[in-house]
mmCIF file of C-alpha atoms in Angstrom:
data_model
loop_
_atom_site.group_PDB
_atom_site.id
_atom_site.type_symbol
_atom_site.label_atom_id
_atom_site.label_comp_id
_atom_site.label_asym_id
_atom_site.label_seq_id
_atom_site.Cartn_x
_atom_site.Cartn_y
_atom_site.Cartn_z
ATOM 1 C CA MET S 248 -2.603 -19.686 2.819
ATOM 2 C CA SER S 249 -2.641 -18.291 -0.714
ATOM 3 C CA LEU S 250 -0.623 -15.128 -1.191
ATOM 4 C CA HIS S 251 -3.155 -13.816 -3.754
ATOM 5 C CA LEU S 252 -6.437 -12.996 -2.004
ATOM 6 C CA LYS S 253 -9.366 -12.216 -4.284
ATOM 7 C CA TRP S 254 -11.916 -9.606 -3.199
ATOM 8 C CA GLY S 255 -14.516 -11.188 -0.915
ATOM 9 C CA LEU S 256 -12.329 -14.075 0.207
ATOM 10 C CA THR S 257 -11.466 -12.474 3.562
ATOM 11 C CA ALA S 258 -14.714 -10.576 4.209
ATOM 12 C CA GLY S 259 -16.123 -10.676 7.737
ATOM 13 C CA GLU S 260 -18.501 -8.254 9.427
ATOM 14 C CA PRO S 261 -18.002 -5.289 9.397
ATOM 15 C CA TRP S 262 -15.093 -5.602 6.962
ATOM 16 C CA ALA S 263 -15.374 -6.135 3.206
ATOM 17 C CA LEU S 264 -11.721 -7.218 3.381
ATOM 18 C CA GLU S 265 -9.782 -8.207 6.492
ATOM 19 C CA VAL S 266 -6.137 -9.269 6.555
ATOM 20 C CA THR S 267 -4.844 -9.485 10.110
ATOM 21 C CA PRO S 268 -1.252 -10.467 10.935
ATOM 22 C CA GLU S 269 -2.583 -13.843 12.080
ATOM 23 C CA ARG S 270 -4.430 -14.427 8.821
ATOM 24 C CA ALA S 271 -1.352 -13.423 6.818
ATOM 25 C CA GLY S 272 0.835 -15.749 8.887
ATOM 26 C CA TRP S 273 3.186 -13.063 10.149
ATOM 27 C CA THR S 274 3.491 -10.571 13.027
ATOM 28 C CA TYR S 275 2.976 -6.881 12.226
ATOM 29 C CA ALA S 276 1.229 -5.691 9.032
ATOM 30 C CA GLY S 277 -2.533 -5.722 8.429
ATOM 31 C CA LEU S 278 -5.212 -4.239 6.184
ATOM 32 C CA ARG S 279 -8.973 -3.847 6.365
ATOM 33 C CA VAL S 280 -11.445 -2.287 3.951
ATOM 34 C CA LEU S 281 -14.812 -0.782 4.918
ATOM 35 C CA ASP S 282 -17.586 -0.497 2.334
ATOM 36 C CA LEU S 283 -20.193 1.904 3.775
ATOM 37 C CA PRO S 284 -23.597 2.621 2.216
ATOM 38 C CA ALA S 285 -25.135 6.099 2.403
ATOM 39 C CA GLY S 286 -25.436 7.001 6.083
ATOM 40 C CA GLY S 287 -23.283 4.035 7.042
ATOM 41 C CA GLU S 288 -21.601 3.821 10.444
ATOM 42 C CA VAL S 289 -19.169 1.348 12.000
ATOM 43 C CA THR S 290 -17.638 1.323 15.492
ATOM 44 C CA PHE S 291 -14.596 -0.820 16.264
ATOM 45 C CA ALA S 292 -11.589 -1.090 18.584
ATOM 46 C CA THR S 293 -8.023 -0.768 17.296
ATOM 47 C CA GLY S 294 -6.624 -3.116 19.958
ATOM 48 C CA GLU S 295 -2.854 -3.559 19.631
ATOM 49 C CA GLU S 296 -2.754 -1.944 16.190
ATOM 50 C CA GLU S 297 -2.254 1.608 14.997
ATOM 51 C CA MET S 298 -4.339 2.292 11.889
ATOM 52 C CA LEU S 299 -5.147 4.811 9.199
ATOM 53 C CA VAL S 300 -8.500 5.614 7.600
ATOM 54 C CA LEU S 301 -7.730 6.233 3.923
ATOM 55 C CA PRO S 302 -10.671 7.051 1.610
ATOM 56 C CA LEU S 303 -10.489 5.041 -1.616
ATOM 57 C CA ALA S 304 -13.814 6.386 -2.883
ATOM 58 C CA GLY S 305 -16.032 8.583 -0.724
ATOM 59 C CA ALA S 306 -15.909 10.785 2.359
ATOM 60 C CA ALA S 307 -16.278 10.144 6.090
ATOM 61 C CA THR S 308 -16.211 11.554 9.600
ATOM 62 C CA VAL S 309 -13.933 9.739 12.049
ATOM 63 C CA HIS S 310 -14.475 9.961 15.823
ATOM 64 C CA CYS S 311 -11.566 8.797 18.007
ATOM 65 C CA ALA S 312 -10.437 9.678 21.559
ATOM 66 C CA GLY S 313 -12.563 12.806 21.683
ATOM 67 C CA ARG S 314 -11.425 14.003 18.250
ATOM 68 C CA ARG S 315 -13.664 14.540 15.223
ATOM 69 C CA LEU S 316 -11.724 14.216 11.958
ATOM 70 C CA GLU S 317 -13.523 15.206 8.756
ATOM 71 C CA LEU S 318 -12.210 13.422 5.652
ATOM 72 C CA ALA S 319 -13.140 15.106 2.372
ATOM 73 C CA GLY S 320 -11.933 12.000 0.546
ATOM 74 C CA ARG S 321 -12.139 11.614 -3.237
ATOM 75 C CA ALA S 322 -14.290 10.168 -5.989
ATOM 76 C CA SER S 323 -11.776 7.378 -6.674
ATOM 77 C CA VAL S 324 -8.094 6.589 -6.306
ATOM 78 C CA PHE S 325 -7.655 7.805 -9.897
ATOM 79 C CA ALA S 326 -9.327 11.176 -9.221
ATOM 80 C CA ALA S 327 -7.209 12.823 -6.500
ATOM 81 C CA VAL S 328 -4.715 12.515 -3.684
ATOM 82 C CA THR S 329 -6.761 12.194 -0.476
ATOM 83 C CA ASP S 330 -6.634 13.289 3.126
ATOM 84 C CA PHE S 331 -6.579 10.601 5.834
ATOM 85 C CA ALA S 332 -6.831 9.969 9.577
ATOM 86 C CA TYR S 333 -4.415 8.307 12.013
ATOM 87 C CA LEU S 334 -5.847 6.066 14.758
ATOM 88 C CA PRO S 335 -3.766 5.020 17.798
ATOM 89 C CA ARG S 336 -3.727 1.593 19.382
ATOM 90 C CA ASP S 337 -6.112 0.926 22.299
ATOM 91 C CA ALA S 338 -8.790 3.251 20.912
ATOM 92 C CA THR S 339 -12.493 3.005 20.134
ATOM 93 C CA VAL S 340 -13.307 4.470 16.723
ATOM 94 C CA THR S 341 -16.502 5.331 14.858
ATOM 95 C CA VAL S 342 -16.456 5.942 11.101
ATOM 96 C CA ARG S 343 -19.538 7.532 9.520
ATOM 97 C CA GLY S 344 -19.866 8.188 5.813
ATOM 98 C CA GLN S 345 -20.357 6.654 2.412
ATOM 99 C CA GLY S 346 -17.800 4.914 0.237
ATOM 100 C CA ARG S 347 -14.882 2.507 0.371
ATOM 101 C CA PHE S 348 -12.134 3.066 2.948
ATOM 102 C CA ALA S 349 -8.817 1.281 3.461
ATOM 103 C CA LEU S 350 -7.478 0.844 6.993
ATOM 104 C CA PRO S 351 -3.779 -0.099 6.845
ATOM 105 C CA SER S 352 -2.484 -1.223 10.237
ATOM 106 C CA ALA S 353 0.556 -2.368 12.192
ATOM 107 C CA ARG S 354 1.083 -3.871 15.629
ATOM 108 C CA ALA S 355 2.339 -0.945 17.719
ATOM 109 C CA THR S 356 4.004 -0.421 21.077
ATOM 110 C CA ARG S 357 3.716 3.399 21.369
ATOM 111 C CA ARG S 358 0.311 5.059 21.661
ATOM 112 C CA LEU S 359 0.327 8.253 19.606
ATOM 113 C CA PRO S 360 -2.568 10.758 19.444
ATOM 114 C CA PRO S 361 -5.200 10.641 16.692
ATOM 115 C CA ARG S 362 -4.332 13.032 13.861
ATOM 116 C CA TYR S 363 -5.575 14.425 10.566
ATOM 117 C CA GLY S 364 -3.398 14.167 7.440
ATOM 118 C CA PRO S 365 -4.285 16.883 4.889
ATOM 119 C CA ALA S 366 -4.182 15.928 1.216
ATOM 120 C CA GLY S 367 -2.126 19.051 0.489
ATOM 121 C CA ASP S 368 0.667 17.814 2.767
ATOM 122 C CA VAL S 369 1.082 14.457 0.988
ATOM 123 C CA PRO S 370 4.459 14.341 -0.818
ATOM 124 C CA VAL S 371 3.900 13.248 -4.429
ATOM 125 C CA GLU S 372 6.965 11.659 -6.054
ATOM 126 C CA LEU S 373 7.470 10.799 -9.715
ATOM 127 C CA ARG S 374 9.713 7.744 -9.757
ATOM 128 C CA GLY S 375 11.474 5.960 -12.597
ATOM 129 C CA ALA S 376 11.412 6.996 -16.259
ATOM 130 C CA GLY S 377 10.093 5.882 -19.627
ATOM 131 C CA PRO S 378 7.867 2.789 -19.351
ATOM 132 C CA ALA S 379 8.973 2.381 -15.703
ATOM 133 C CA SER S 380 7.479 5.779 -14.731
ATOM 134 C CA ARG S 381 4.998 5.870 -11.847
ATOM 135 C CA GLN S 382 3.569 8.210 -9.232
ATOM 136 C CA VAL S 383 4.114 7.559 -5.521
ATOM 137 C CA ASN S 384 1.932 9.300 -2.936
ATOM 138 C CA ASN S 385 4.109 9.100 0.172
ATOM 139 C CA PHE S 386 1.303 9.937 2.604
ATOM 140 C CA CYS S 387 2.592 7.692 5.394
ATOM 141 C CA ALA S 388 6.237 7.220 4.395
ATOM 142 C CA PRO S 389 8.804 7.346 7.229
ATOM 143 C CA ASP S 390 9.826 10.939 6.475
ATOM 144 C CA ALA S 391 6.295 12.202 5.819
ATOM 145 C CA PHE S 392 4.102 11.136 8.756
ATOM 146 C CA ASP S 393 4.940 9.870 12.244
ATOM 147 C CA CYS S 394 3.794 6.400 13.314
ATOM 148 C CA ASP S 395 5.146 3.719 15.601
ATOM 149 C CA ARG S 396 5.690 0.951 13.005
ATOM 150 C CA LEU S 397 3.244 1.537 10.175
ATOM 151 C CA VAL S 398 4.437 2.594 6.709
ATOM 152 C CA ALA S 399 1.996 3.065 3.812
ATOM 153 C CA VAL S 400 2.226 4.628 0.340
ATOM 154 C CA GLU S 401 0.079 4.709 -2.799
ATOM 155 C CA VAL S 402 1.423 4.008 -6.287
ATOM 156 C CA LEU S 403 -0.296 4.915 -9.563
ATOM 157 C CA THR S 404 1.049 3.324 -12.737
ATOM 158 C CA PRO S 405 -0.130 4.654 -16.132
ATOM 159 C CA ASP S 406 -1.488 2.061 -18.517
ATOM 160 C CA GLY S 407 1.266 0.191 -20.353
ATOM 161 C CA ASN S 408 3.893 0.890 -17.675
ATOM 162 C CA TRP S 409 5.649 -1.229 -15.066
ATOM 163 C CA SER S 410 6.201 -0.209 -11.453
ATOM 164 C CA SER S 411 7.705 -1.839 -8.372
ATOM 165 C CA TYR S 412 10.628 -2.207 -10.756
ATOM 166 C CA PRO S 413 13.381 -3.278 -10.697
ATOM 167 C CA PRO S 414 12.260 -6.139 -8.454
ATOM 168 C CA HIS S 415 13.449 -5.682 -4.883
ATOM 169 C CA LYS S 416 13.205 -7.352 -1.495
ATOM 170 C CA HIS S 417 13.287 -6.467 2.180
ATOM 171 C CA GLU S 418 13.423 -9.733 4.087
ATOM 172 C CA ASP S 419 16.595 -9.382 6.228
ATOM 173 C CA ASP S 420 17.912 -6.781 8.652
ATOM 174 C CA ARG S 421 21.436 -6.474 7.287
ATOM 175 C CA VAL S 422 24.041 -4.341 5.583
ATOM 176 C CA HIS S 423 25.242 -6.084 2.432
ATOM 177 C CA SER S 424 28.923 -6.371 1.514
ATOM 178 C CA ASP S 425 28.529 -3.574 -1.042
ATOM 179 C CA GLY S 426 27.069 -1.220 1.576
ATOM 180 C CA ARG S 427 23.404 -1.582 0.616
ATOM 181 C CA VAL S 428 21.026 -1.557 3.600
ATOM 182 C CA GLU S 429 18.104 -3.974 3.777
ATOM 183 C CA ALA S 430 15.340 -4.154 6.385
ATOM 184 C CA ARG S 431 13.005 -7.019 7.315
ATOM 185 C CA LEU S 432 9.465 -5.971 6.424
ATOM 186 C CA GLU S 433 6.118 -7.637 5.838
ATOM 187 C CA GLU S 434 4.257 -6.089 2.893
ATOM 188 C CA ILE S 435 0.704 -6.019 1.562
ATOM 189 C CA TYR S 436 -0.304 -4.880 -1.921
ATOM 190 C CA TYR S 437 -3.958 -3.799 -2.324
ATOM 191 C CA PHE S 438 -4.964 -3.184 -5.959
ATOM 192 C CA GLU S 439 -7.489 -1.158 -7.931
ATOM 193 C CA VAL S 440 -7.655 -1.026 -11.731
ATOM 194 C CA ALA S 441 -9.178 1.930 -13.588
ATOM 195 C CA GLY S 442 -12.641 1.061 -14.827
ATOM 196 C CA GLY S 443 -12.999 -1.863 -12.444
ATOM 197 C CA SER S 444 -15.116 -2.482 -9.362
ATOM 198 C CA PRO S 445 -14.496 -4.787 -6.391
ATOM 199 C CA GLY S 446 -15.241 -8.393 -7.182
ATOM 200 C CA ASP S 447 -15.774 -7.799 -10.909
ATOM 201 C CA GLY S 448 -14.291 -11.031 -12.186
ATOM 202 C CA GLY S 449 -14.669 -9.991 -15.811
ATOM 203 C CA GLY S 450 -13.298 -6.499 -15.336
ATOM 204 C CA PRO S 451 -9.920 -4.927 -16.104
ATOM 205 C CA VAL S 452 -6.827 -6.480 -14.549
ATOM 206 C CA GLY S 453 -3.192 -5.896 -13.752
ATOM 207 C CA TYR S 454 -0.388 -8.294 -12.836
ATOM 208 C CA GLN S 455 1.937 -8.731 -9.859
ATOM 209 C CA ARG S 456 5.088 -10.840 -9.641
ATOM 210 C CA VAL S 457 6.696 -12.151 -6.424
ATOM 211 C CA TYR S 458 9.605 -14.591 -6.485
ATOM 212 C CA GLY S 459 12.249 -15.823 -4.095
ATOM 213 C CA THR S 460 15.830 -16.958 -3.859
ATOM 214 C CA ASP S 461 17.326 -20.431 -3.623
ATOM 215 C CA ARG S 462 17.441 -19.933 0.147
ATOM 216 C CA ARG S 463 13.779 -18.873 0.418
ATOM 217 C CA PRO S 464 11.741 -19.929 -2.623
ATOM 218 C CA ILE S 465 8.412 -18.274 -3.417
ATOM 219 C CA ASP S 466 6.659 -18.037 -6.792
ATOM 220 C CA VAL S 467 3.616 -15.850 -7.525
ATOM 221 C CA LEU S 468 2.359 -14.356 -10.770
ATOM 222 C CA ALA S 469 -1.093 -12.986 -9.960
ATOM 223 C CA GLU S 470 -3.725 -11.486 -12.250
ATOM 224 C CA VAL S 471 -5.257 -8.857 -9.971
ATOM 225 C CA GLY S 472 -8.509 -6.926 -10.167
ATOM 226 C CA THR S 473 -9.961 -4.129 -8.072
ATOM 227 C CA GLY S 474 -10.058 -5.171 -4.407
ATOM 228 C CA ASP S 475 -7.492 -7.965 -4.699
ATOM 229 C CA VAL S 476 -4.557 -8.324 -2.310
ATOM 230 C CA VAL S 477 -1.121 -9.880 -2.720
ATOM 231 C CA LEU S 478 0.901 -10.723 0.402
ATOM 232 C CA VAL S 479 4.701 -10.477 0.353
ATOM 233 C CA PRO S 480 6.187 -12.265 3.380
ATOM 234 C CA TYR S 481 9.649 -12.287 1.760
ATOM 235 C CA GLY S 482 11.282 -12.488 -1.646
ATOM 236 C CA TYR S 483 11.645 -10.136 -4.581
ATOM 237 C CA HIS S 484 8.473 -8.325 -5.611
ATOM 238 C CA GLY S 485 7.963 -6.667 -8.947
ATOM 239 C CA PRO S 486 7.115 -5.809 -11.503
ATOM 240 C CA SER S 487 3.579 -4.537 -10.974
ATOM 241 C CA MET S 488 2.225 -4.384 -14.527
ATOM 242 C CA ALA S 489 -0.494 -2.086 -15.904
ATOM 243 C CA PRO S 490 -1.731 -3.486 -19.241
ATOM 244 C CA PRO S 491 -2.375 -1.036 -22.088
ATOM 245 C CA GLY S 492 -5.745 0.658 -21.551
ATOM 246 C CA TYR S 493 -5.882 0.380 -17.749
ATOM 247 C CA HIS S 494 -4.173 2.532 -15.145
ATOM 248 C CA LEU S 495 -3.127 0.525 -12.072
ATOM 249 C CA TYR S 496 -3.285 1.622 -8.421
ATOM 250 C CA TYR S 497 -1.882 -0.137 -5.406
ATOM 251 C CA LEU S 498 -1.648 0.619 -1.722
ATOM 252 C CA ASN S 499 1.507 -0.700 -0.052
ATOM 253 C CA VAL S 500 1.324 -1.492 3.665
ATOM 254 C CA LEU S 501 4.625 -2.312 5.374
ATOM 255 C CA ALA S 502 5.699 -3.053 8.937
ATOM 256 C CA GLY S 503 8.536 -4.896 10.629
ATOM 257 C CA PRO S 504 10.381 -5.458 13.890
ATOM 258 C CA GLY S 505 13.065 -2.794 13.498
ATOM 259 C CA PRO S 506 13.253 0.132 15.950
ATOM 260 C CA THR S 507 13.259 2.638 13.066
ATOM 261 C CA ARG S 508 10.585 2.953 10.383
ATOM 262 C CA THR S 509 12.168 2.332 7.002
ATOM 263 C CA MET S 510 11.484 1.102 3.476
ATOM 264 C CA ALA S 511 15.074 -0.049 2.928
ATOM 265 C CA CYS S 512 15.331 -2.683 0.215
ATOM 266 C CA VAL S 513 17.803 -4.224 -2.212
ATOM 267 C CA ASP S 514 17.270 -4.823 -5.926
ATOM 268 C CA ASP S 515 17.515 -8.176 -7.629
ATOM 269 C CA PRO S 516 21.149 -7.971 -8.795
ATOM 270 C CA ARG S 517 20.143 -9.248 -12.241
ATOM 271 C CA HIS S 518 17.978 -6.176 -12.852
ATOM 272 C CA GLY S 519 19.312 -3.393 -10.645
ATOM 273 C CA TRP S 520 21.252 -1.884 -13.550
ATOM 274 C CA ILE S 521 17.959 -0.627 -14.970
ATOM 275 C CA ARG S 522 17.916 2.272 -12.497
ATOM 276 C CA GLY S 523 20.991 3.683 -14.236
ATOM 277 C CA SER S 524 19.183 3.735 -17.579
ATOM 278 C CA TRP S 525 16.597 6.224 -16.331
ATOM 279 C CA ALA S 526 19.061 9.102 -16.524
ATOM 280 C CA GLY S 527 18.731 9.145 -20.316
ATOM 281 C CA GLN S 528 14.924 8.921 -20.392
ATOM 282 C CA SER S 529 12.067 11.311 -19.652
ATOM 283 C CA VAL S 530 9.382 10.695 -17.069
ATOM 284 C CA ASP S 531 6.078 9.657 -18.642
ATOM 285 C CA PRO S 532 4.347 12.976 -19.498
ATOM 286 C CA ARG S 533 1.000 11.622 -18.233
ATOM 287 C CA LEU S 534 2.320 11.927 -14.699
ATOM 288 C CA PRO S 535 1.244 12.985 -12.189
ATOM 289 C CA LEU S 536 -2.091 11.296 -12.754
ATOM 290 C CA THR S 537 -3.549 12.960 -9.641
ATOM 291 C CA ARG S 538 -2.961 15.883 -7.302
ATOM 292 C CA ALA S 539 -4.431 16.937 -3.976
ATOM 293 C CA GLY S 540 -6.924 19.170 -5.785
ATOM 294 C CA GLY S 541 -7.994 16.530 -8.289
ATOM 295 C CA ARG S 542 -6.955 14.949 -11.537
ATOM 296 C CA SER S 543 -4.190 16.763 -13.413
ATOM 297 C CA CYS S 544 -4.565 15.127 -16.812
ATOM 298 C CA PRO S 545 -7.116 13.101 -18.801
ATOM 299 C CA GLY S 546 -7.357 9.345 -18.318
#
């Protein structure tokens, strides 16, 4: 299976995009996208997976296990940090609303209650410096929101910058000889590019690199548009590149077999030194691009 999935390639009723663990060729991580018209409604079962409902553009009401969760959502991923809903495994769910909604998922063993995640509680981190500056919305990071296995974060990269940099990997559960901790994780990148729309083949683009080691070769350099997905079963991933003129957004979905939720990774040793250079540089003044209450700066 290709590791770069163009918008529409994995569509199947009711999903505009559906990447199950089976389709990805791994065990835990998944992603679906709903595209609802005005007054739209979809009912589905979560099965063995815990999920989130994350508005990409629009608002919705989520009904699950006797709970009604109202999602105010946002106009677009470049307009605001959004609220979201958590869905447990073995649940029947109805989503009513209008817009585009991402449903990151992970195979789960514990059944947690459905919950509402307020936009105002999402930790917003400014990471890197100079042309490696980016914004990370840690809405479902291990320390921010409780799940069984699922980890998900949003990254916004201003036009002309690189993120997911230096390149890093999390393909082994191990402690390296220098003390660095690495975890085995499957990862999905879902992309949107400012000014683009799903399936717009002639629209704005960004770029994503994935490459391996001699032990586990892999080689991807994908030109991605809004709605595209890149799968990372192993190997170094990065940089994610936002060309001049186009802000880049991606949703990271991660899950693995470990008993503790983590995002532990190790840098490519050829490029890890770059982190040390950030101390002498300023964070891109355009950041943060978004806040819980809406956009904080033009563009």
